PDB file of C-alpha atoms in Angstrom:
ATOM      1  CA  UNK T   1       0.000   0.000   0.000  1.00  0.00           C
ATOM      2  CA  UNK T   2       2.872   2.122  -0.137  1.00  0.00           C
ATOM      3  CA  UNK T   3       3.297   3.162   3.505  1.00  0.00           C
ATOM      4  CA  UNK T   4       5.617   4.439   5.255  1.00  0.00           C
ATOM      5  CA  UNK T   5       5.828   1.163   7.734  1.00  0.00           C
ATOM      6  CA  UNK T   6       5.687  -1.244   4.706  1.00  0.00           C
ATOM      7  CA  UNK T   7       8.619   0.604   2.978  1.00  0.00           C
ATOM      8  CA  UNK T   8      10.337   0.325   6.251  1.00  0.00           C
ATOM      9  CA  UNK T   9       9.751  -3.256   6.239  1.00  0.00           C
ATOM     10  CA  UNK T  10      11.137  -3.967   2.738  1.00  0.00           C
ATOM     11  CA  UNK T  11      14.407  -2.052   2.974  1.00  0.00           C
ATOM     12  CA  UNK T  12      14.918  -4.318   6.241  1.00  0.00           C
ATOM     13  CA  UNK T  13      13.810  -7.235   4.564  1.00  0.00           C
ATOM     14  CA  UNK T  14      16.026  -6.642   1.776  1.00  0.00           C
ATOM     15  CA  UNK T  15      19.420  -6.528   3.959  1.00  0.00           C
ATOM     16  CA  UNK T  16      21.078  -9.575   3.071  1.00  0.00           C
ATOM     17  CA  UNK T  17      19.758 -10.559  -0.334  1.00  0.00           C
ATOM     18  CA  UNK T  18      21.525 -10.527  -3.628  1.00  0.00           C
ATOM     19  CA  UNK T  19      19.870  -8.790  -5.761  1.00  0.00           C
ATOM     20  CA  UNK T  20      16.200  -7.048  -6.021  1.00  0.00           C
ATOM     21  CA  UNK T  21      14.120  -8.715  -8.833  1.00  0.00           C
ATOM     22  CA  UNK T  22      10.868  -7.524 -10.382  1.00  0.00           C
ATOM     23  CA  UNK T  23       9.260 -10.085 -12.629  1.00  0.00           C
ATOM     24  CA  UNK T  24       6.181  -7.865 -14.174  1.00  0.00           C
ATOM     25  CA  UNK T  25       3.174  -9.085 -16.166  1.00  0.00           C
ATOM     26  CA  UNK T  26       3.935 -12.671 -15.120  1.00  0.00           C
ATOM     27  CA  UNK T  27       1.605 -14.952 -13.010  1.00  0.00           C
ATOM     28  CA  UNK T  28       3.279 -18.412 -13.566  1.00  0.00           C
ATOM     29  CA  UNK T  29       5.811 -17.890 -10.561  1.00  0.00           C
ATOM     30  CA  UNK T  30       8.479 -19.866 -13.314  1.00  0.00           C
ATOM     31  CA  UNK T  31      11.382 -16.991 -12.884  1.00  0.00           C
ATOM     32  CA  UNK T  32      10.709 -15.898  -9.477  1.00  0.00           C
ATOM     33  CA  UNK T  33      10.734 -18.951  -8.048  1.00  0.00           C
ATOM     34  CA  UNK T  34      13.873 -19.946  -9.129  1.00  0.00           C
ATOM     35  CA  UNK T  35      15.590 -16.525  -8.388  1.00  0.00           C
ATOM     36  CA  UNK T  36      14.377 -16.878  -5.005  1.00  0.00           C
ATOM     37  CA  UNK T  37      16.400 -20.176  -4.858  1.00  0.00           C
ATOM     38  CA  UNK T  38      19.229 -18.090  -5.611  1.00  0.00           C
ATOM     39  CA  UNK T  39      18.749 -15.879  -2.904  1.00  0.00           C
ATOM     40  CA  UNK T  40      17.730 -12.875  -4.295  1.00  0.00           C
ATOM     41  CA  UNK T  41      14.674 -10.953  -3.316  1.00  0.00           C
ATOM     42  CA  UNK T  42      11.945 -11.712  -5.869  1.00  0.00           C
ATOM     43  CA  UNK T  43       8.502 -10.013  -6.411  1.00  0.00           C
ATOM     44  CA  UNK T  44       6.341 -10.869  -9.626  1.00  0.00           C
ATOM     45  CA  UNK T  45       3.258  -9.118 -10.443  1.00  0.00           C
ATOM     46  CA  UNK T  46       0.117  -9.683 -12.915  1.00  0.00           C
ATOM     47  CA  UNK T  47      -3.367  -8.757 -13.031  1.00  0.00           C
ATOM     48  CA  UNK T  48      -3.822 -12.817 -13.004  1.00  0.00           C
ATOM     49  CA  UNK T  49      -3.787 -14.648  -9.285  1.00  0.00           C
ATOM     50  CA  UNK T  50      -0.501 -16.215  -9.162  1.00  0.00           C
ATOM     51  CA  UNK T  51       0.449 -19.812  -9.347  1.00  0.00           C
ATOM     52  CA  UNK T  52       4.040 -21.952  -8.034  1.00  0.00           C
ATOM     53  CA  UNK T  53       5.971 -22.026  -4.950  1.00  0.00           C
ATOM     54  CA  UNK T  54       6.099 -18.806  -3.711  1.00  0.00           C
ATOM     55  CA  UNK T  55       2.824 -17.499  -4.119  1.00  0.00           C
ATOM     56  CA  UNK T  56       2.897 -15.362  -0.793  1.00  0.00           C
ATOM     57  CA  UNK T  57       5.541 -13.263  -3.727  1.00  0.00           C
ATOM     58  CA  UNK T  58       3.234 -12.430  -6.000  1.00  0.00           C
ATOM     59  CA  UNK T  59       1.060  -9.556  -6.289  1.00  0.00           C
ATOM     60  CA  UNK T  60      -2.146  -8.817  -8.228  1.00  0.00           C
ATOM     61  CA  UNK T  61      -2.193  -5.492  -9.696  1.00  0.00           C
ATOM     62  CA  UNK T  62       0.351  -3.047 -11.848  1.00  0.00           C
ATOM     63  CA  UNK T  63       3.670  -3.382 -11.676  1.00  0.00           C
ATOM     64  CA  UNK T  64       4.010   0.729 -11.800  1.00  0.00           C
ATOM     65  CA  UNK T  65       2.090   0.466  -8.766  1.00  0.00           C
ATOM     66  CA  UNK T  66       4.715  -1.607  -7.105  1.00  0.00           C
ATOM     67  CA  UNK T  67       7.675   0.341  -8.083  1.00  0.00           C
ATOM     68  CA  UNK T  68       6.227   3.067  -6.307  1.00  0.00           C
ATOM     69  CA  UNK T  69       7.780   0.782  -3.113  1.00  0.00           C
ATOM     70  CA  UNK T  70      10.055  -1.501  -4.450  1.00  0.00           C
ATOM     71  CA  UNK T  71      13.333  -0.421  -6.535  1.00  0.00           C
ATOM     72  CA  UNK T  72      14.567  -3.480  -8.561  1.00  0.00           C
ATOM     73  CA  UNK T  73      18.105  -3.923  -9.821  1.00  0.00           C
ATOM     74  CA  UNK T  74      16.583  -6.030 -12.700  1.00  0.00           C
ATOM     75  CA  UNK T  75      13.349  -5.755 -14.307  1.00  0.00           C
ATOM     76  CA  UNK T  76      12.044  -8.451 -16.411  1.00  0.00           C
ATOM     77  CA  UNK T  77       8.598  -7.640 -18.207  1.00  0.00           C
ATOM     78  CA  UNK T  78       6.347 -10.014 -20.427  1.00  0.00           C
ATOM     79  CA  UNK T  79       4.636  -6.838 -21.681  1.00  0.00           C
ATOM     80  CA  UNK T  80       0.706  -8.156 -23.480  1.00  0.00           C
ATOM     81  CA  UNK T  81       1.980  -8.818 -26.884  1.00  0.00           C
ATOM     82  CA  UNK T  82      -1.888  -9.697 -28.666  1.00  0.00           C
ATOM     83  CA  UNK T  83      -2.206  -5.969 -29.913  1.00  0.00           C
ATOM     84  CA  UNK T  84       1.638  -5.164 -30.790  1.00  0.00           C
ATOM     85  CA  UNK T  85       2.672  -8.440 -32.460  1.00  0.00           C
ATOM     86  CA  UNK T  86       3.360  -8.386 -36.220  1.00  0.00           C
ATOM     87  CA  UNK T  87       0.732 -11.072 -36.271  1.00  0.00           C
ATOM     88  CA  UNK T  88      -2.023  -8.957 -35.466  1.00  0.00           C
ATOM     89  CA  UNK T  89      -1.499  -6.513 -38.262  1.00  0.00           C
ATOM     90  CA  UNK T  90      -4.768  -7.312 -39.922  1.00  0.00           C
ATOM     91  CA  UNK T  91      -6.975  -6.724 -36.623  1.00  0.00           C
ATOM     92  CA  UNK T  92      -4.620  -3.844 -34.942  1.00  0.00           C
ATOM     93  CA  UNK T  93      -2.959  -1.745 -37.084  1.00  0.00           C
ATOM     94  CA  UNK T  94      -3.219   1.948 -36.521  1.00  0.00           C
ATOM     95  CA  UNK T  95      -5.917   1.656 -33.769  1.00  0.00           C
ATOM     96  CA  UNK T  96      -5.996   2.952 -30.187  1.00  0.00           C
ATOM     97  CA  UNK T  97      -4.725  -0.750 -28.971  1.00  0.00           C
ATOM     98  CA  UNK T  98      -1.884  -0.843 -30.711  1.00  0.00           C
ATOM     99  CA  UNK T  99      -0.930   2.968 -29.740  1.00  0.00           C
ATOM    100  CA  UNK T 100      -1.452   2.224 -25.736  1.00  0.00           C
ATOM    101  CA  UNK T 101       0.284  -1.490 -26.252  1.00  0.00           C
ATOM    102  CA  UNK T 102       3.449   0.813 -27.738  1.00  0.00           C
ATOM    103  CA  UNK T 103       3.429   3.002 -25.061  1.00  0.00           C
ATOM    104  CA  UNK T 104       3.131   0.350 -22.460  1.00  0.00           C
ATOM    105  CA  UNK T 105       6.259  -1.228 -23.939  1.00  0.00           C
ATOM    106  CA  UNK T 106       7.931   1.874 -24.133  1.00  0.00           C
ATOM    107  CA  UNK T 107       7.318   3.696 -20.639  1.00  0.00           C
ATOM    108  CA  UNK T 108       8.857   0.039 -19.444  1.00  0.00           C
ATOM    109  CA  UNK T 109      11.290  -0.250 -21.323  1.00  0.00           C
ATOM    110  CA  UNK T 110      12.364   3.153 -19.970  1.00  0.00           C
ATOM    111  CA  UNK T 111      11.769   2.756 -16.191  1.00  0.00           C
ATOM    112  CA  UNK T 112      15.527   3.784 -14.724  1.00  0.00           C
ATOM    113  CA  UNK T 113      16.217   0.094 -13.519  1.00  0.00           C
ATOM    114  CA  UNK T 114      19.803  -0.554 -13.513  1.00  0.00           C
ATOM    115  CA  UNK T 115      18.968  -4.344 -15.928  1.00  0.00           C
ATOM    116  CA  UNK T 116      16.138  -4.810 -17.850  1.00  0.00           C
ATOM    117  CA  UNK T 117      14.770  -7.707 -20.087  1.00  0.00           C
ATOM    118  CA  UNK T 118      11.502  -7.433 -22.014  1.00  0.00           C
ATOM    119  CA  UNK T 119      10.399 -10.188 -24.243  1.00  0.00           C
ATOM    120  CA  UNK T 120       7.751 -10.056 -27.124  1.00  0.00           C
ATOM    121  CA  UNK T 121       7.044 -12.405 -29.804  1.00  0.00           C
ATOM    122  CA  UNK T 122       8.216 -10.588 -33.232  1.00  0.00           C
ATOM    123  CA  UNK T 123       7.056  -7.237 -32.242  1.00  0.00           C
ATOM    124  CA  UNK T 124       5.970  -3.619 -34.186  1.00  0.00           C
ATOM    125  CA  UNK T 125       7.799  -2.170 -31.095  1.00  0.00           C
ATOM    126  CA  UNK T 126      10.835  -3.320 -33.160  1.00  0.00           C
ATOM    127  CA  UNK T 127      10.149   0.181 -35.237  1.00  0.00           C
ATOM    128  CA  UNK T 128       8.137   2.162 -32.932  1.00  0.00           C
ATOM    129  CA  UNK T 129      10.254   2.006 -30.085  1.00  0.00           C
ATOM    130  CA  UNK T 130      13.630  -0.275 -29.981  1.00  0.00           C
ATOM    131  CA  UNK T 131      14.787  -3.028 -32.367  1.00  0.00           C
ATOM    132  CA  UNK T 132      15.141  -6.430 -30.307  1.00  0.00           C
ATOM    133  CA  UNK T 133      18.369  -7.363 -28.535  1.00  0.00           C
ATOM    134  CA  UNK T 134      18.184 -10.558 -30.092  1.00  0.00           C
ATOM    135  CA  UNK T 135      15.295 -13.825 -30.807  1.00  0.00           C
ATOM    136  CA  UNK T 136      15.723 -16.919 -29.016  1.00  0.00           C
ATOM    137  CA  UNK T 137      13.913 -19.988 -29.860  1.00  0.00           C
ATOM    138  CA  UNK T 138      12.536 -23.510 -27.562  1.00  0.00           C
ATOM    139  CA  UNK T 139      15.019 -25.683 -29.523  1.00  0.00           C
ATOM    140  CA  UNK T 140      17.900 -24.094 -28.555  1.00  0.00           C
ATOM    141  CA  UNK T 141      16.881 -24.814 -24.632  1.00  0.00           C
ATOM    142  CA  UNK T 142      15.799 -28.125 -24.893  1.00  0.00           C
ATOM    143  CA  UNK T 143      12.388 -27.891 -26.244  1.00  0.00           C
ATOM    144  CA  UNK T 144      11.836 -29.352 -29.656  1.00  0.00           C
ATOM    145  CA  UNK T 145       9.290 -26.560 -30.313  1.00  0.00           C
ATOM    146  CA  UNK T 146       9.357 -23.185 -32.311  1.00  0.00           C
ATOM    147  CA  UNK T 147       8.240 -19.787 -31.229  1.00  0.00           C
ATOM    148  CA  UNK T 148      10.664 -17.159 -31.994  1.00  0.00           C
ATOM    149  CA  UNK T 149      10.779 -14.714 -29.424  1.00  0.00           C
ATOM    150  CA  UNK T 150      12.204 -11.475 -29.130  1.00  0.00           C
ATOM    151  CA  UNK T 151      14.541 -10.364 -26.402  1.00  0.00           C
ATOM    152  CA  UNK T 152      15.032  -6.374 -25.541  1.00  0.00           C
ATOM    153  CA  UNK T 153      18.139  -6.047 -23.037  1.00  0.00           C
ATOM    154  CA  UNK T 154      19.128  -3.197 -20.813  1.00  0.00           C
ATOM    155  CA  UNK T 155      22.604  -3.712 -19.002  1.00  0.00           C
ATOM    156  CA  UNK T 156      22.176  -7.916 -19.476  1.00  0.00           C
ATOM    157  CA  UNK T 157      24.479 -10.002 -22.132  1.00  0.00           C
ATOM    158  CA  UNK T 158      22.548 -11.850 -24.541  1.00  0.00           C
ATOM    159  CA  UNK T 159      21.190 -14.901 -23.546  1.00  0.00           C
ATOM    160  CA  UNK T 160      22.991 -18.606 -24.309  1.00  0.00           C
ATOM    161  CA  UNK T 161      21.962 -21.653 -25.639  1.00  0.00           C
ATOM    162  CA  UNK T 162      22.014 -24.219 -23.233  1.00  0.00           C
ATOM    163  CA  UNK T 163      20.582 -27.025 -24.982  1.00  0.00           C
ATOM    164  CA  UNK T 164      20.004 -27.383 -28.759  1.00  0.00           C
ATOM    165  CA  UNK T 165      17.828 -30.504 -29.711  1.00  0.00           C
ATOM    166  CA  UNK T 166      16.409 -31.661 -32.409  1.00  0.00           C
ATOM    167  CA  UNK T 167      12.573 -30.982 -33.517  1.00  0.00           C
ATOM    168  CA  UNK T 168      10.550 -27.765 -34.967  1.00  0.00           C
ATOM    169  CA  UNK T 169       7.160 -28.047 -34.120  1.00  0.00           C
ATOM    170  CA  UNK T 170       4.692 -25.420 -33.636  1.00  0.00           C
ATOM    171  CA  UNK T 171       2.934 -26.489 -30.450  1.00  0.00           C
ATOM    172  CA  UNK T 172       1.507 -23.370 -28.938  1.00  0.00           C
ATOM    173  CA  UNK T 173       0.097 -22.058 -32.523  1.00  0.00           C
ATOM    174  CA  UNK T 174      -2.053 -25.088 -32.956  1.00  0.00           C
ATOM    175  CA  UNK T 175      -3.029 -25.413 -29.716  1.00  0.00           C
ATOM    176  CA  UNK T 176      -6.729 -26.212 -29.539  1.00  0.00           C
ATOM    177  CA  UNK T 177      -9.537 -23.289 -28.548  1.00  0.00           C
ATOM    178  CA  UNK T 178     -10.000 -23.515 -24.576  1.00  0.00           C
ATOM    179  CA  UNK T 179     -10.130 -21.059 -21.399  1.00  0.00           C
ATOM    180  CA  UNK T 180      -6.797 -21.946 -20.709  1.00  0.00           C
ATOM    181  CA  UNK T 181      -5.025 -21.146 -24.117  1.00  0.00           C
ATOM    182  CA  UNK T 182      -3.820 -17.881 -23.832  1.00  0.00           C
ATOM    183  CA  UNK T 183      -2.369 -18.711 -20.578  1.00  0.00           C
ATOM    184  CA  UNK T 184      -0.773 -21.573 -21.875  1.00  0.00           C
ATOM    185  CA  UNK T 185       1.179 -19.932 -24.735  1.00  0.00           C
ATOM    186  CA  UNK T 186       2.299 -17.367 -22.378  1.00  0.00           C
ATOM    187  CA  UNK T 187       4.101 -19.239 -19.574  1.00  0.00           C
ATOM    188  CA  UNK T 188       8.091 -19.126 -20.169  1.00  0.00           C
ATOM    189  CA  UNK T 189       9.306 -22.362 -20.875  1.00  0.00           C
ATOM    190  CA  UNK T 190      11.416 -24.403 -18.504  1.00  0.00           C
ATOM    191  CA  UNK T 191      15.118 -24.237 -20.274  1.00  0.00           C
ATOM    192  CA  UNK T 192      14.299 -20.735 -20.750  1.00  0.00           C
ATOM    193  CA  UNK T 193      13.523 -19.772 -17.586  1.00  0.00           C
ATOM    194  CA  UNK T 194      16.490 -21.485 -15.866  1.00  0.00           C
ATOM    195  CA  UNK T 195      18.867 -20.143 -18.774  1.00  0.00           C
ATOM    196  CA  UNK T 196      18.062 -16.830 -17.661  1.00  0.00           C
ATOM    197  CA  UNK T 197      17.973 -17.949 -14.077  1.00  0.00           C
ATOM    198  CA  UNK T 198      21.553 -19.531 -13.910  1.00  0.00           C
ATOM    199  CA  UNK T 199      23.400 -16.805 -16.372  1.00  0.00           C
ATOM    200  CA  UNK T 200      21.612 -13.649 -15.371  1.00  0.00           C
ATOM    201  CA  UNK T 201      21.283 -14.621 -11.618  1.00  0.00           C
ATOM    202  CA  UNK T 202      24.383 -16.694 -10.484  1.00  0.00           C
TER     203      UNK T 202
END
């Protein structure tokens, strides 16, 4: 709530942990659970409930909202990508989505966080705001899946391969109609999350 007591709290609560870690527009608990295991202090936020381990971590609400307590030394955001994506062209170009999706990427993208990491499927924000750091795809962390997925870094190296297999399929695009679908395609992917975990982390 932003008081003076609860600021109190974190700054004391902080004494002793490696780094401060925001993980915004994320409900899946996948990265902040595993940088808690590293001992860093880990908050992720979504207007989704959160799931995993540390659910007593994650808040409901906007992440701007939570930086108005919390100072991170590394933000990572999983900004909505349905009305910025290349692949919504056809349904969003040049309406007022798109324009506030931009400038939600952009005002995060431009928070004064020391390390930053957004990621976007193949994005318009590529010309409107920042061209992608780099794309990384499943395959080369173990998953013998496509999705090619845009990185945009802010004091971070580029991310490693960890694991190259074999195997292109498109799983998440023809993933069957259900409640659960766009939630599905948005979770990080295991080798993912721990590459980013172990070389952005350690």
């Amino acid at each position: 709530n932003g008081s003076k007591e609860l600021r109190m709290y974190i700054n004391n609560y902080s004494i002793g942990f490696k780094m401060k870690i925001l993980i915004a527009c994320e409900y899946s608990g996948k990265l902040r659970d595993r940088f808690i295991k590293q001992g860093h202090e880990v908050w992720s936020c979504d207007l989704l409930e959160g799931e995993g381990e540390h659910i007593d971590r994650h808040i409901v609400g906007d992440y701007r909202d939570v930086l108005n307590w919390f100072k991170p030394d590394m933000l990572i955001g999983h900004p909505p990508c349905t009305h910025i994506c290349v692949s919504g062209n056809a349904h969003y170009a040049n309406t007022q989505k798109r324009l506030d999706g931009i400038a939600f990427f952009r005002e995060m993208w431009e928070q004064d966080i020391p390390k930053i990491c957004l990621e976007n499927p193949v994005s318009v924000v590529s010309t409107k705001v920042t061209k992608a750091t780099q794309y990384i795809q499943p395959w080369q962390f173990g998953h013998g899946e496509t999705k090619n997925t845009g990185l945009w870094l802010k004091g971070l190296p580029k991310l490693k391969p960890t694991n190259i297999v074999e195997g292109r399929e498109q799983r998440m695009h023809y993933m069957s109609p259900s409640p659960l679908r766009s939630k599905k395609r948005s979770e990080t992917y295991d080798g993912i999350a721990d590459a980013i975990t172990n070389q952005w982390g350690a």
